Amino acid sequence: MVMVLGKPLPLLFGQLLLGLINGSFYAMLSMGLAIIFGLLRIINFAHGAMFMVGAFVTWGLLTYLGIGFWGAIICAPLPVGLLGMAAERFLIRPIYKLDILYGLLLTFGLAQVLQGLATNFFGVSGVSYDPPAAFARVVNLGFMYMPLYRGFVVFAAIIVCGGTWLIVEKTRLGALLRAATENPALVQAFGVNVPRLLALTFGGGVALAGLAGVLAAPLYAVNPGMGSDLIDTVFAVVVIGGMGSIGGAILTGFGLGIIEGFTDVFYPPGSAVVVFVVMAIVLLARPAGLFGKAA
Amino acid sequence: MLEISGLHAWYDESHVLHGMDFTVQEGEVVTLLGRNGAGKSTTLKSIMGLIPKRAGSIRFRGQELIAARPDRIGRQGIGFCPEERGIFASLSVQENLLLPPVVAPGGLTIAEIHALFPNLHERARSPGTKLSGGEQQMLAIARILRTGAKLLLLDEPTEGLAPVIVQQIGHMIEAIKRRGFTILLVEQNFRFVSKLADRHYLVEQGKIVDMIPAHALASRMDDLHNRLGV
């Protein structure tokens, strides 16, 4: 068997894939957080809960309406986005003028409420969801065996991240978003309904979390704590990438997923903390994050 | 076209405008002259709805705007060029130019704008804030010319610019005036506005204290120099 640095090559590829998958979720979630923080200056602690809601909606669509995975990819992010817009309109909007900590506390509370409700209805262990039939097999790539659905998740995440990046950087809507991030008052004076833009951005950002939840449903147990398990790492990703930098969030998300995966091979006890070690080092060297601009 | 009466405005607790009264007729170039802190910029921001606490009356084409949100005011056809120019660093020159939505027909086309400001065409892909100060000022004005807004509020367009650029901006303002735009101009540069404006309002401590038509300006020079401290 081929060995690299004393480890079998298939193991390394397996960990690379695992890292890419975790990185996919880090990237999709931290990208939404970065977009929301950039424009609304809200640190959305409810992002993980929205991810969890997306997974449960996916399960609910199948269980109650018979809508399968492909339908859920289209349908599930929508109610999550609407939930986000309602939260923005009635909970977050009244506190924009207050210190940033209030938004953090509010969304943290919202996350607790959503997680509590899910626990109440589905129990702590949650429910299970099967991958779509077309992807429920393992393919031999020559150098490793890959469950096809896992490959699909990485591919889908790259499409979602790339598409979002293109929208933000290359379209008129994106230009409005970037301009409103810099100077919302002036953009509003030009005749743009900025309050509506904020609501749509929050809705869009959490819809991305919902979409990540759809992709996660066949992969992880659909349970009330699935979001909170992930969100600590995702926040570390946002801090490392630089708050508000979308490209930074994407690259850092995938990068840290891979670092985590390889740490697990070479020093297993370190895999749980490596992201936070990287965060500490980055914060010492570049307080604004790898891709952030100094405030 | 624009009638301001009894306009008061506050920043937090400090009372900045104390009952401004003035009008701007269609097609006019009107200036607000006054020392630093007299309330000129605050007046423009109040018209745009950017000062949250304001009272009195702001009527534009007969519509009352005192309680309107900034985006509704912008949609009525008032274009705003702020003192700090407000060029967006994360947008290219072209994106900056195209950012303000078209609010009415009759704005300049992109071709006309590029003819008026060739530099903006050449540097369309550069980040907005990589332009020189003068070019940024041109961009800040150019982008409100294409929206169809007919009343332009320009806050100190010559501030910090070299004399040759100031002259260019003067020619540009003359050109857009000939195109029928109405302009309310805040300026410290007295020489600059003396050649451009139809009327001048003198602002002191948040109030209009005098109105000087262009033809009377020459006879009032000494008095104005004293009052403006220039």
Short mmCIF file of C-alpha atoms in Angstrom, two decimals:
data_model
loop_
_atom_site.label_atom_id
_atom_site.label_comp_id
_atom_site.label_asym_id
_atom_site.label_seq_id
_atom_site.Cartn_x
_atom_site.Cartn_y
_atom_site.Cartn_z
CA MET A 1 0.00 0.00 0.00
CA VAL A 2 1.24 3.46 -0.85
CA MET A 3 2.24 5.37 2.26
CA VAL A 4 2.62 9.15 2.62
CA LEU A 5 4.24 10.51 5.78
CA GLY A 6 3.68 7.13 7.36
CA LYS A 7 -0.05 7.06 6.59
CA PRO A 8 -1.82 4.94 3.97
CA LEU A 9 -2.82 7.02 0.95
CA PRO A 10 -6.49 5.91 0.86
CA LEU A 11 -6.82 7.09 4.47
CA LEU A 12 -5.46 10.48 3.50
CA PHE A 13 -7.85 10.77 0.58
CA GLY A 14 -10.69 9.68 2.83
CA GLN A 15 -9.81 12.42 5.30
CA LEU A 16 -9.47 14.92 2.48
CA LEU A 17 -13.01 14.09 1.37
CA LEU A 18 -14.28 14.32 4.94
CA GLY A 19 -12.50 17.65 5.30
CA LEU A 20 -14.02 18.89 2.06
CA ILE A 21 -17.48 17.88 3.25
CA ASN A 22 -17.15 19.59 6.60
CA GLY A 23 -15.56 22.49 4.75
CA SER A 24 -18.59 22.62 2.44
CA PHE A 25 -20.86 23.27 5.38
CA TYR A 26 -18.42 25.69 7.00
CA ALA A 27 -18.20 27.59 3.72
CA MET A 28 -21.95 27.75 3.03
CA LEU A 29 -22.79 28.76 6.59
CA SER A 30 -19.98 31.24 7.12
CA MET A 31 -20.72 32.84 3.75
CA GLY A 32 -24.31 33.56 4.84
CA LEU A 33 -23.05 34.89 8.16
CA ALA A 34 -20.54 37.11 6.39
CA ILE A 35 -23.19 38.55 4.04
CA ILE A 36 -25.55 39.23 6.94
CA PHE A 37 -22.86 40.73 9.12
CA GLY A 38 -21.54 42.88 6.30
CA LEU A 39 -24.84 44.56 5.60
CA LEU A 40 -26.83 44.33 8.82
CA ARG A 41 -23.99 44.39 11.37
CA ILE A 42 -25.80 41.52 13.07
CA ILE A 43 -23.84 38.54 14.32
CA ASN A 44 -26.49 35.95 13.61
CA PHE A 45 -26.22 33.34 16.31
CA ALA A 46 -29.44 31.78 15.02
CA HIS A 47 -27.64 30.71 11.83
CA GLY A 48 -27.01 27.18 13.09
CA ALA A 49 -30.63 26.89 14.17
CA MET A 50 -31.74 27.95 10.67
CA PHE A 51 -29.50 25.20 9.26
CA MET A 52 -31.24 22.76 11.61
CA VAL A 53 -34.67 24.08 10.57
CA GLY A 54 -33.70 23.54 6.93
CA ALA A 55 -32.89 19.89 7.67
CA PHE A 56 -36.16 19.36 9.53
CA VAL A 57 -38.15 21.06 6.76
CA THR A 58 -36.48 18.64 4.32
CA TRP A 59 -37.58 15.73 6.47
CA GLY A 60 -41.07 17.22 6.90
CA LEU A 61 -41.50 17.75 3.15
CA LEU A 62 -40.87 14.05 2.57
CA THR A 63 -42.80 12.76 5.57
CA TYR A 64 -45.92 14.90 5.25
CA LEU A 65 -46.02 16.01 1.61
CA GLY A 66 -44.10 13.26 -0.12
CA ILE A 67 -41.66 15.78 -1.60
CA GLY A 68 -38.27 14.15 -1.96
CA PHE A 69 -34.72 15.43 -1.78
CA TRP A 70 -34.65 17.21 -5.15
CA GLY A 71 -37.90 18.97 -4.40
CA ALA A 72 -36.56 19.90 -0.99
CA ILE A 73 -33.47 21.55 -2.47
CA ILE A 74 -35.86 23.97 -4.18
CA CYS A 75 -38.64 24.16 -1.57
CA ALA A 76 -36.94 23.94 1.82
CA PRO A 77 -34.77 27.10 1.74
CA LEU A 78 -37.88 29.19 1.06
CA PRO A 79 -39.69 28.75 4.40
CA VAL A 80 -36.35 29.13 6.19
CA GLY A 81 -35.77 32.40 4.34
CA LEU A 82 -39.29 33.58 5.17
CA LEU A 83 -38.75 32.68 8.81
CA GLY A 84 -35.56 34.74 8.67
CA MET A 85 -37.33 37.70 7.07
CA ALA A 86 -40.03 37.60 9.73
CA ALA A 87 -37.36 37.49 12.43
CA GLU A 88 -35.60 40.46 10.81
CA ARG A 89 -38.78 42.46 10.46
CA PHE A 90 -40.21 41.96 13.93
CA LEU A 91 -37.23 41.16 16.17
CA ILE A 92 -34.00 42.47 14.67
CA ARG A 93 -35.18 45.69 13.00
CA PRO A 94 -36.13 47.35 16.28
CA ILE A 95 -32.61 46.88 17.65
CA TYR A 96 -30.44 48.03 14.71
CA LYS A 97 -29.61 51.24 16.49
CA LEU A 98 -28.46 49.47 19.63
CA ASP A 99 -25.03 48.05 20.34
CA ILE A 100 -24.02 45.01 18.29
CA LEU A 101 -24.19 42.85 21.44
CA TYR A 102 -27.97 43.16 21.54
CA GLY A 103 -28.28 41.54 18.13
CA LEU A 104 -25.96 38.78 19.25
CA LEU A 105 -28.02 38.15 22.38
CA LEU A 106 -31.30 38.31 20.50
CA THR A 107 -30.25 35.84 17.81
CA PHE A 108 -28.70 33.59 20.45
CA GLY A 109 -32.06 33.56 22.22
CA LEU A 110 -33.81 32.88 18.92
CA ALA A 111 -31.50 29.91 18.35
CA GLN A 112 -32.37 28.54 21.79
CA VAL A 113 -36.09 28.92 21.08
CA LEU A 114 -35.86 27.14 17.71
CA GLN A 115 -33.70 24.38 19.13
CA GLY A 116 -36.06 24.00 22.10
CA LEU A 117 -39.09 23.78 19.85
CA ALA A 118 -37.41 21.15 17.67
CA THR A 119 -36.46 19.13 20.76
CA ASN A 120 -40.03 19.40 21.99
CA PHE A 121 -41.48 18.03 18.76
CA PHE A 122 -38.83 15.56 17.62
CA GLY A 123 -36.84 14.65 20.72
CA VAL A 124 -33.09 15.03 21.16
CA SER A 125 -32.16 12.16 18.84
CA GLY A 126 -34.20 13.58 15.98
CA VAL A 127 -35.15 11.77 12.80
CA SER A 128 -33.32 10.13 9.93
CA TYR A 129 -33.33 10.94 6.23
CA ASP A 130 -31.99 8.80 3.39
CA PRO A 131 -29.88 10.13 0.58
CA PRO A 132 -31.60 10.35 -2.82
CA ALA A 133 -31.67 6.97 -4.52
CA ALA A 134 -29.47 8.09 -7.40
CA PHE A 135 -26.63 8.86 -4.97
CA ALA A 136 -27.12 6.02 -2.51
CA ARG A 137 -24.08 4.08 -3.66
CA VAL A 138 -20.34 4.04 -3.40
CA VAL A 139 -18.08 4.57 -6.39
CA ASN A 140 -14.53 3.38 -6.79
CA LEU A 141 -12.34 6.30 -7.78
CA GLY A 142 -9.28 4.07 -8.14
CA PHE A 143 -7.46 5.63 -5.23
CA MET A 144 -10.41 5.45 -2.82
CA TYR A 145 -14.05 4.48 -2.43
CA MET A 146 -16.36 7.45 -2.27
CA PRO A 147 -20.02 7.46 -1.21
CA LEU A 148 -21.52 9.25 -4.19
CA TYR A 149 -23.72 11.51 -2.10
CA ARG A 150 -20.66 12.91 -0.32
CA GLY A 151 -19.12 13.84 -3.63
CA PHE A 152 -22.37 15.47 -4.61
CA VAL A 153 -22.40 17.58 -1.42
CA VAL A 154 -18.95 18.97 -2.16
CA PHE A 155 -19.92 19.67 -5.75
CA ALA A 156 -23.20 21.33 -4.70
CA ALA A 157 -21.45 23.45 -2.08
CA ILE A 158 -18.95 24.71 -4.65
CA ILE A 159 -21.82 25.62 -6.99
CA VAL A 160 -23.75 27.35 -4.21
CA CYS A 161 -20.72 29.28 -2.96
CA GLY A 162 -19.56 30.19 -6.45
CA GLY A 163 -23.04 31.27 -7.46
CA THR A 164 -23.47 33.42 -4.36
CA TRP A 165 -20.06 34.96 -4.87
CA LEU A 166 -20.95 35.81 -8.48
CA ILE A 167 -24.23 37.39 -7.42
CA VAL A 168 -22.54 39.54 -4.79
CA GLU A 169 -19.51 40.55 -6.87
CA LYS A 170 -20.84 40.72 -10.42
CA THR A 171 -24.52 41.69 -10.45
CA ARG A 172 -26.43 44.88 -9.90
CA LEU A 173 -28.08 43.38 -6.81
CA GLY A 174 -24.61 42.60 -5.52
CA ALA A 175 -23.46 46.16 -6.22
CA LEU A 176 -26.42 47.44 -4.21
CA LEU A 177 -25.50 45.08 -1.39
CA ARG A 178 -21.88 46.15 -1.37
CA ALA A 179 -22.77 49.83 -1.56
CA ALA A 180 -25.33 49.52 1.23
CA THR A 181 -22.72 47.70 3.31
CA GLU A 182 -20.47 50.76 3.00
CA ASN A 183 -22.98 53.58 3.28
CA PRO A 184 -26.62 52.55 3.73
CA ALA A 185 -27.88 56.10 4.27
CA LEU A 186 -26.56 57.33 0.92
CA VAL A 187 -27.87 54.29 -0.94
CA GLN A 188 -31.27 54.94 0.58
CA ALA A 189 -31.11 58.61 -0.43
CA PHE A 190 -30.59 57.42 -4.02
CA GLY A 191 -34.08 55.94 -3.83
CA VAL A 192 -33.28 52.36 -2.82
CA ASN A 193 -35.59 50.81 -0.24
CA VAL A 194 -32.77 49.84 2.12
CA PRO A 195 -34.98 48.40 4.88
CA ARG A 196 -36.36 45.95 2.32
CA LEU A 197 -32.84 45.18 1.10
CA LEU A 198 -31.83 44.38 4.70
CA ALA A 199 -34.81 42.05 5.14
CA LEU A 200 -34.09 40.29 1.83
CA THR A 201 -30.42 39.95 2.70
CA PHE A 202 -31.17 38.41 6.06
CA GLY A 203 -33.74 36.15 4.42
CA GLY A 204 -31.28 35.19 1.67
CA GLY A 205 -28.47 34.57 4.15
CA VAL A 206 -30.52 32.24 6.33
CA ALA A 207 -32.02 30.58 3.25
CA LEU A 208 -28.44 29.59 2.43
CA ALA A 209 -28.23 28.06 5.90
CA GLY A 210 -31.52 26.29 5.14
CA LEU A 211 -30.09 24.97 1.87
CA ALA A 212 -27.03 23.72 3.74
CA GLY A 213 -29.50 22.01 6.08
CA VAL A 214 -31.10 20.22 3.11
CA LEU A 215 -27.71 18.96 1.96
CA ALA A 216 -26.87 17.89 5.51
CA ALA A 217 -30.09 15.97 6.12
CA PRO A 218 -29.01 12.73 4.38
CA LEU A 219 -25.49 13.02 5.79
CA TYR A 220 -25.91 13.65 9.49
CA ALA A 221 -28.67 12.70 11.89
CA VAL A 222 -31.40 15.33 11.58
CA ASN A 223 -31.52 16.45 15.18
CA PRO A 224 -32.17 19.67 17.11
CA GLY A 225 -28.53 20.08 18.11
CA MET A 226 -27.02 19.67 14.62
CA GLY A 227 -26.78 23.41 14.13
CA SER A 228 -25.31 24.33 17.46
CA ASP A 229 -22.69 21.57 17.05
CA LEU A 230 -21.50 23.21 13.87
CA ILE A 231 -21.93 26.89 14.56
CA ASP A 232 -18.97 27.34 16.94
CA THR A 233 -16.60 26.21 14.23
CA VAL A 234 -18.42 28.29 11.65
CA PHE A 235 -17.96 31.41 13.75
CA ALA A 236 -14.27 30.63 14.03
CA VAL A 237 -14.21 30.37 10.22
CA VAL A 238 -15.83 33.78 9.88
CA VAL A 239 -13.35 35.31 12.31
CA ILE A 240 -10.38 33.73 10.52
CA GLY A 241 -11.65 34.71 7.08
CA GLY A 242 -12.45 38.25 8.16
CA MET A 243 -15.93 39.42 9.12
CA GLY A 244 -17.90 40.45 6.09
CA SER A 245 -15.56 39.00 3.45
CA ILE A 246 -17.55 36.57 1.33
CA GLY A 247 -14.73 35.15 -0.75
CA GLY A 248 -12.72 34.89 2.46
CA ALA A 249 -15.47 32.95 4.18
CA ILE A 250 -15.67 30.46 1.30
CA LEU A 251 -11.92 29.83 1.02
CA THR A 252 -11.45 29.70 4.78
CA GLY A 253 -14.41 27.32 5.16
CA PHE A 254 -13.01 24.76 2.75
CA GLY A 255 -9.45 25.30 3.93
CA LEU A 256 -10.24 24.74 7.58
CA GLY A 257 -12.36 21.69 6.80
CA ILE A 258 -9.33 20.16 5.10
CA ILE A 259 -6.94 21.16 7.90
CA GLU A 260 -9.32 19.61 10.40
CA GLY A 261 -9.54 16.41 8.36
CA PHE A 262 -5.76 15.99 8.15
CA THR A 263 -5.21 16.87 11.79
CA ASP A 264 -7.46 13.96 12.58
CA VAL A 265 -5.00 11.64 10.80
CA PHE A 266 -1.78 12.94 12.24
CA TYR A 267 -2.85 14.00 15.72
CA PRO A 268 -6.45 12.88 16.40
CA PRO A 269 -6.89 14.71 19.73
CA GLY A 270 -6.07 17.98 17.94
CA SER A 271 -8.84 17.81 15.36
CA ALA A 272 -11.44 19.31 17.70
CA VAL A 273 -9.32 22.33 18.55
CA VAL A 274 -7.18 22.95 15.48
CA VAL A 275 -9.66 25.47 14.05
CA PHE A 276 -9.52 27.48 17.23
CA VAL A 277 -5.74 27.30 17.36
CA VAL A 278 -5.67 28.68 13.81
CA MET A 279 -8.14 31.35 14.89
CA ALA A 280 -5.92 32.42 17.79
CA ILE A 281 -2.84 32.60 15.56
CA VAL A 282 -4.66 34.55 12.85
CA LEU A 283 -6.13 36.97 15.37
CA LEU A 284 -2.66 37.62 16.79
CA ALA A 285 -1.09 38.15 13.38
CA ARG A 286 -3.98 39.76 11.50
CA PRO A 287 -6.75 40.96 13.82
CA ALA A 288 -9.04 41.77 10.88
CA GLY A 289 -8.85 38.17 9.60
CA LEU A 290 -7.06 36.72 6.59
CA PHE A 291 -9.28 38.44 4.02
CA GLY A 292 -10.75 41.25 6.10
CA LYS A 293 -9.89 44.89 5.78
CA ALA A 294 -8.69 46.60 8.93
CA ALA A 295 -11.57 48.59 10.36
CA MET B 1 -39.80 73.72 -7.31
CA LEU B 2 -38.50 73.48 -3.75
CA GLU B 3 -40.02 75.41 -0.86
CA ILE B 4 -38.50 75.18 2.58
CA SER B 5 -40.31 76.84 5.44
CA GLY B 6 -39.73 76.81 9.16
CA LEU B 7 -37.25 73.93 8.86
CA HIS B 8 -35.75 72.81 12.15
CA ALA B 9 -33.31 69.94 12.58
CA TRP B 10 -31.53 68.33 15.49
CA TYR B 11 -28.49 66.10 15.87
CA ASP B 12 -29.34 64.15 19.01
CA GLU B 13 -29.95 66.95 21.46
CA SER B 14 -28.22 69.78 19.63
CA HIS B 15 -30.54 72.03 17.68
CA VAL B 16 -28.83 72.83 14.37
CA LEU B 17 -31.45 74.39 12.08
CA HIS B 18 -33.63 77.09 13.60
CA GLY B 19 -36.36 77.71 11.07
CA MET B 20 -34.84 77.83 7.59
CA ASP B 21 -36.99 79.53 4.94
CA PHE B 22 -36.03 79.59 1.28
CA THR B 23 -37.15 78.55 -2.17
CA VAL B 24 -35.53 77.24 -5.34
CA GLN B 25 -37.23 77.86 -8.68
CA GLU B 26 -37.07 75.41 -11.56
CA GLY B 27 -33.89 75.86 -13.60
CA GLU B 28 -32.12 77.99 -11.01
CA VAL B 29 -28.72 77.53 -9.45
CA VAL B 30 -29.05 78.63 -5.85
CA THR B 31 -26.33 78.59 -3.22
CA LEU B 32 -26.32 78.39 0.51
CA LEU B 33 -23.38 80.45 1.76
CA GLY B 34 -22.21 80.56 5.33
CA ARG B 35 -19.46 79.82 7.75
CA ASN B 36 -18.55 76.34 8.91
CA GLY B 37 -21.23 74.96 11.17
CA ALA B 38 -23.89 77.42 10.02
CA GLY B 39 -26.12 74.48 9.04
CA LYS B 40 -25.71 74.38 5.25
CA SER B 41 -24.89 70.69 4.95
CA THR B 42 -27.49 69.86 7.55
CA THR B 43 -30.05 71.64 5.38
CA LEU B 44 -29.24 69.40 2.41
CA LYS B 45 -29.28 66.28 4.57
CA SER B 46 -32.60 67.35 6.06
CA ILE B 47 -34.09 67.73 2.59
CA MET B 48 -32.93 64.17 1.81
CA GLY B 49 -34.47 62.87 5.03
CA LEU B 50 -31.05 61.87 6.37
CA ILE B 51 -31.48 63.81 9.63
CA PRO B 52 -33.91 61.76 11.71
CA LYS B 53 -35.20 64.60 13.84
CA ARG B 54 -36.59 67.47 11.80
CA ALA B 55 -39.67 69.68 11.76
CA GLY B 56 -41.25 72.31 9.54
CA SER B 57 -42.05 71.97 5.86
CA ILE B 58 -40.10 70.74 2.83
CA ARG B 59 -42.24 70.91 -0.30
CA PHE B 60 -40.93 69.58 -3.61
CA ARG B 61 -43.19 70.16 -6.62
CA GLY B 62 -46.01 70.67 -4.15
CA GLN B 63 -45.39 67.39 -2.29
CA GLU B 64 -44.72 67.57 1.45
CA LEU B 65 -41.55 65.57 2.27
CA ILE B 66 -40.88 66.44 5.90
CA ALA B 67 -41.95 63.02 7.18
CA ALA B 68 -40.85 60.96 4.17
CA ARG B 69 -38.17 58.28 4.21
CA PRO B 70 -34.93 59.01 2.28
CA ASP B 71 -35.70 56.50 -0.46
CA ARG B 72 -39.11 58.08 -1.10
CA ILE B 73 -37.47 61.50 -1.29
CA GLY B 74 -34.87 60.21 -3.73
CA ARG B 75 -37.64 58.65 -5.82
CA GLN B 76 -39.37 62.03 -6.08
CA GLY B 77 -36.49 63.17 -8.26
CA ILE B 78 -33.96 64.77 -5.95
CA GLY B 79 -30.34 63.78 -6.52
CA PHE B 80 -27.85 64.11 -3.68
CA CYS B 81 -24.09 64.52 -3.87
CA PRO B 82 -22.76 64.45 -0.30
CA GLU B 83 -19.86 66.46 1.03
CA GLU B 84 -17.66 63.38 1.48
CA ARG B 85 -18.67 62.40 -2.11
CA GLY B 86 -19.77 58.93 -1.05
CA ILE B 87 -17.89 56.97 -3.70
CA PHE B 88 -18.11 53.27 -2.85
CA ALA B 89 -14.71 51.61 -2.48
CA SER B 90 -16.00 48.09 -3.12
CA LEU B 91 -17.63 49.15 -6.41
CA SER B 92 -15.91 49.86 -9.70
CA VAL B 93 -16.25 53.28 -11.30
CA GLN B 94 -18.87 51.87 -13.66
CA GLU B 95 -20.78 50.23 -10.80
CA ASN B 96 -20.70 53.49 -8.87
CA LEU B 97 -22.02 55.29 -11.90
CA LEU B 98 -24.86 52.83 -12.42
CA LEU B 99 -25.75 52.39 -8.76
CA PRO B 100 -28.46 55.03 -8.21
CA PRO B 101 -31.70 53.71 -9.68
CA VAL B 102 -33.38 55.68 -12.46
CA VAL B 103 -36.27 57.53 -10.84
CA ALA B 104 -37.67 59.48 -13.80
CA PRO B 105 -37.19 59.72 -17.55
CA GLY B 106 -34.96 62.43 -18.99
CA GLY B 107 -31.64 61.68 -17.32
CA LEU B 108 -28.36 61.78 -19.22
CA THR B 109 -27.41 58.62 -21.09
CA ILE B 110 -24.16 56.83 -20.30
CA ALA B 111 -22.78 58.05 -23.63
CA GLU B 112 -23.58 61.65 -22.73
CA ILE B 113 -21.99 61.22 -19.32
CA HIS B 114 -18.86 59.72 -20.83
CA ALA B 115 -18.71 62.62 -23.28
CA LEU B 116 -18.92 65.04 -20.36
CA PHE B 117 -16.47 63.04 -18.20
CA PRO B 118 -14.07 61.09 -20.45
CA ASN B 119 -12.01 59.93 -17.45
CA LEU B 120 -14.92 57.93 -16.10
CA HIS B 121 -15.02 55.96 -19.32
CA GLU B 122 -11.30 55.28 -19.35
CA ARG B 123 -11.27 54.14 -15.76
CA ALA B 124 -14.62 52.34 -15.72
CA ARG B 125 -13.15 49.18 -14.22
CA SER B 126 -11.01 50.74 -11.49
CA PRO B 127 -12.28 50.68 -7.93
CA GLY B 128 -14.22 53.87 -7.31
CA THR B 129 -11.92 55.20 -4.63
CA LYS B 130 -8.79 54.72 -6.76
CA LEU B 131 -9.80 57.82 -8.72
CA SER B 132 -8.27 61.18 -7.87
CA GLY B 133 -10.27 63.52 -5.66
CA GLY B 134 -11.42 65.54 -8.66
CA GLU B 135 -12.44 62.45 -10.60
CA GLN B 136 -14.33 61.13 -7.58
CA GLN B 137 -16.20 64.41 -7.39
CA MET B 138 -17.06 64.19 -11.09
CA LEU B 139 -18.26 60.63 -10.55
CA ALA B 140 -20.37 61.66 -7.57
CA ILE B 141 -22.10 64.27 -9.70
CA ALA B 142 -22.24 62.16 -12.86
CA ARG B 143 -24.06 59.31 -11.20
CA ILE B 144 -26.99 61.51 -10.17
CA LEU B 145 -27.26 63.00 -13.67
CA ARG B 146 -28.43 59.75 -15.23
CA THR B 147 -31.23 59.02 -12.74
CA GLY B 148 -33.67 61.56 -14.12
CA ALA B 149 -33.57 63.58 -10.90
CA LYS B 150 -34.13 67.23 -11.86
CA LEU B 151 -33.14 68.87 -8.58
CA LEU B 152 -29.53 68.26 -7.58
CA LEU B 153 -28.23 68.95 -4.09
CA LEU B 154 -24.46 69.42 -4.26
CA ASP B 155 -22.57 69.69 -0.98
CA GLU B 156 -19.24 71.51 -1.38
CA PRO B 157 -18.25 70.01 -4.73
CA THR B 158 -14.97 71.96 -4.84
CA GLU B 159 -13.74 71.18 -1.36
CA GLY B 160 -10.07 70.22 -1.31
CA LEU B 161 -9.62 70.30 -5.09
CA ALA B 162 -6.95 72.03 -7.17
CA PRO B 163 -7.97 75.28 -8.91
CA VAL B 164 -7.88 73.75 -12.37
CA ILE B 165 -10.27 70.99 -11.25
CA VAL B 166 -12.51 73.54 -9.56
CA GLN B 167 -12.70 75.33 -12.90
CA GLN B 168 -13.68 72.10 -14.66
CA ILE B 169 -16.41 71.45 -12.13
CA GLY B 170 -17.65 74.99 -12.69
CA HIS B 171 -17.90 74.38 -16.45
CA MET B 172 -19.69 71.15 -15.76
CA ILE B 173 -22.25 72.78 -13.50
CA GLU B 174 -22.86 75.41 -16.18
CA ALA B 175 -23.36 72.63 -18.71
CA ILE B 176 -25.88 70.76 -16.59
CA LYS B 177 -27.68 73.99 -15.78
CA ARG B 178 -28.10 74.61 -19.50
CA ARG B 179 -29.65 71.14 -19.72
CA GLY B 180 -32.39 72.33 -17.42
CA PHE B 181 -31.25 70.87 -14.11
CA THR B 182 -32.05 72.80 -10.97
CA ILE B 183 -29.19 72.97 -8.49
CA LEU B 184 -28.99 73.78 -4.81
CA LEU B 185 -25.34 74.24 -3.99
CA VAL B 186 -23.57 74.47 -0.66
CA GLU B 187 -20.19 76.14 -0.99
CA GLN B 188 -17.43 77.80 0.96
CA ASN B 189 -15.66 78.78 -2.25
CA PHE B 190 -17.22 82.18 -2.78
CA ARG B 191 -15.38 83.02 -5.99
CA PHE B 192 -16.51 79.72 -7.48
CA VAL B 193 -20.21 80.26 -6.89
CA SER B 194 -20.24 83.95 -7.64
CA LYS B 195 -20.00 83.14 -11.36
CA LEU B 196 -22.46 80.25 -11.34
CA ALA B 197 -25.44 81.00 -9.20
CA ASP B 198 -28.62 82.95 -9.85
CA ARG B 199 -29.22 83.67 -6.19
CA HIS B 200 -27.40 83.27 -2.91
CA TYR B 201 -28.83 82.65 0.51
CA LEU B 202 -26.73 83.59 3.49
CA VAL B 203 -26.99 81.09 6.36
CA GLU B 204 -26.08 82.01 9.93
CA GLN B 205 -26.71 79.83 12.94
CA GLY B 206 -29.27 77.63 11.27
CA LYS B 207 -31.30 80.41 9.70
CA ILE B 208 -31.44 82.27 6.39
CA VAL B 209 -30.40 85.83 7.19
CA ASP B 210 -30.25 87.30 3.70
CA MET B 211 -30.91 86.63 0.02
CA ILE B 212 -28.66 88.17 -2.60
CA PRO B 213 -29.51 87.97 -6.30
CA ALA B 214 -26.50 87.50 -8.60
CA HIS B 215 -26.66 91.06 -9.94
CA ALA B 216 -26.42 92.53 -6.45
CA LEU B 217 -23.45 90.43 -5.51
CA ALA B 218 -20.73 92.84 -6.63
CA SER B 219 -22.02 95.65 -4.41
CA ARG B 220 -22.19 93.33 -1.42
CA MET B 221 -18.71 91.82 -1.72
CA ASP B 222 -17.08 93.53 1.26
CA ASP B 223 -20.00 92.84 3.54
CA LEU B 224 -20.10 89.17 2.49
CA HIS B 225 -16.37 88.70 2.92
CA ASN B 226 -16.73 89.91 6.47
CA ARG B 227 -19.69 87.74 7.25
CA LEU B 228 -18.28 84.59 5.68
CA GLY B 229 -14.82 85.18 7.08
CA VAL B 230 -13.14 84.49 3.75
#
